[in-house]
């Protein structure tokens, strides 16, 4: 060990937390030697009741009333201890809530009560038996008649038991966040309910859940920079998937008519309040459907999720988001005209480039007016779309996998759903013309060769699949993390991902 590392270790040992750890390590040694008890040997406790069970079934008890007919057998973590001579009050917590325990000389006897006072600390896990009662001050509690130390905590609870506010620590050590902030556990229960709702809606429409590869020889299905890894046995580079789209559409070619997948995608991009390199998305594909069917399905899923969260008017920051259908539907052309005062269908490419430069947009000078329109939308319109809004009419240039609009071939049958200024869903009438698909992949390949790291890769096998015939198909992707943010009033994507990507500690 070098001298710098020695200094770091010594510094750590002088922190209050490490001093508490040192004291508890000594206590553990004494517990094993003096009391001949090892808490880590215990491998089971028959927990029959959640703490919430007591609140749900014994709230009728009046002050100083004890129910000796009901023996409660429970377990949880000790969150606080108040010792008062021959009686002590403990707050025990499990994943259903918190309850006060009453340890007394009279109910336990001298030996057991003194054992409790000597060896039990905050953070420890206890198995408990006792009777429900209400104290004179009116707090529902358990009179403890038996207890067992199930596990010893060698470190103190966060911030001396008064909560955990440091966001860096909260995200890096999520277990501490959950101990200190029970409302965080509730957010992830809601996230699980949202995902369950997705499945219920999709399966009610006869949609089959499937799994597709996470490692792929080509990173396709989206315009994004992938993570690259290397497979030793095959001697090739592989990519963590950026989307599930191309594999799912192969399944439609293979005669499944409705499929979906909920899973992780990975994009080697920046991290901010709306982006995490590893994120969860749902993608669904229905044969014989189009993007309007996907719009209706999107609405159905999100309304069902809002209902599962308690209503269709839900807060997000300073806004109340209205999830009552139907959501607004508007074209990108009309929204840019509404918010920027420019009709990109009535100006030339040269006019569009001049306007872009006047607005300070970074352009190369050879972009089309429709491509520049998307820049105006990204920079000046998105953030203003607070209430759920379906944006229709995306240009072909930025939609390499979407079917062209036969009434206006410069545009595609595509929409994106925006909530609170962020994209939540993206859907197409899927391009099923293999000749058109090949040409669009070639165009994307030129952009990639010109330095665009997010341009779509050329996927020859996918084109081959299309040549075997893909029926008219509607496809949809929804970002589960972002939707969960908005439905749970969470300000950052890190608040709804259990273990978000973090820079390693130096």
Short mmCIF file of C-alpha atoms in Angstrom, two decimals, residues 28-29 56 90 93 113 173 189 224 229 233 237 241 262 271 307 322 324 342 365 372 386 389 395 463:
data_model
loop_
_atom_site.label_atom_id
_atom_site.label_comp_id
_atom_site.label_asym_id
_atom_site.label_seq_id
_atom_site.Cartn_x
_atom_site.Cartn_y
_atom_site.Cartn_z
CA UNK A 28 -19.86 -7.27 18.08
CA UNK A 29 -16.70 -8.92 19.38
CA UNK A 56 -54.95 -1.75 9.80
CA UNK A 90 -38.16 1.81 19.82
CA UNK A 93 -39.69 -0.04 10.33
CA UNK A 113 -34.47 -6.27 29.12
CA UNK A 173 -25.88 4.46 -2.18
CA UNK A 189 -43.55 0.84 -5.95
CA UNK A 224 -27.82 7.16 -31.22
CA UNK A 229 -17.68 -4.25 -26.48
CA UNK A 233 -14.37 -16.17 -28.79
CA UNK A 237 -17.07 -6.10 -31.84
CA UNK A 241 -28.58 -2.33 -28.10
CA UNK A 262 -39.99 -4.06 -21.97
CA UNK A 271 -26.20 12.48 -18.51
CA UNK A 307 -55.47 6.13 -13.24
CA UNK A 322 -54.05 16.79 -17.64
CA UNK A 324 -57.74 13.22 -19.76
CA UNK A 342 -42.35 30.74 -39.55
CA UNK A 365 -25.01 25.47 -44.79
CA UNK A 372 -33.79 23.18 -40.32
CA UNK A 386 -46.22 20.98 -21.27
CA UNK A 389 -49.18 16.64 -27.21
CA UNK A 395 -39.58 14.80 -42.27
CA UNK A 463 -33.36 -5.39 -45.42
#
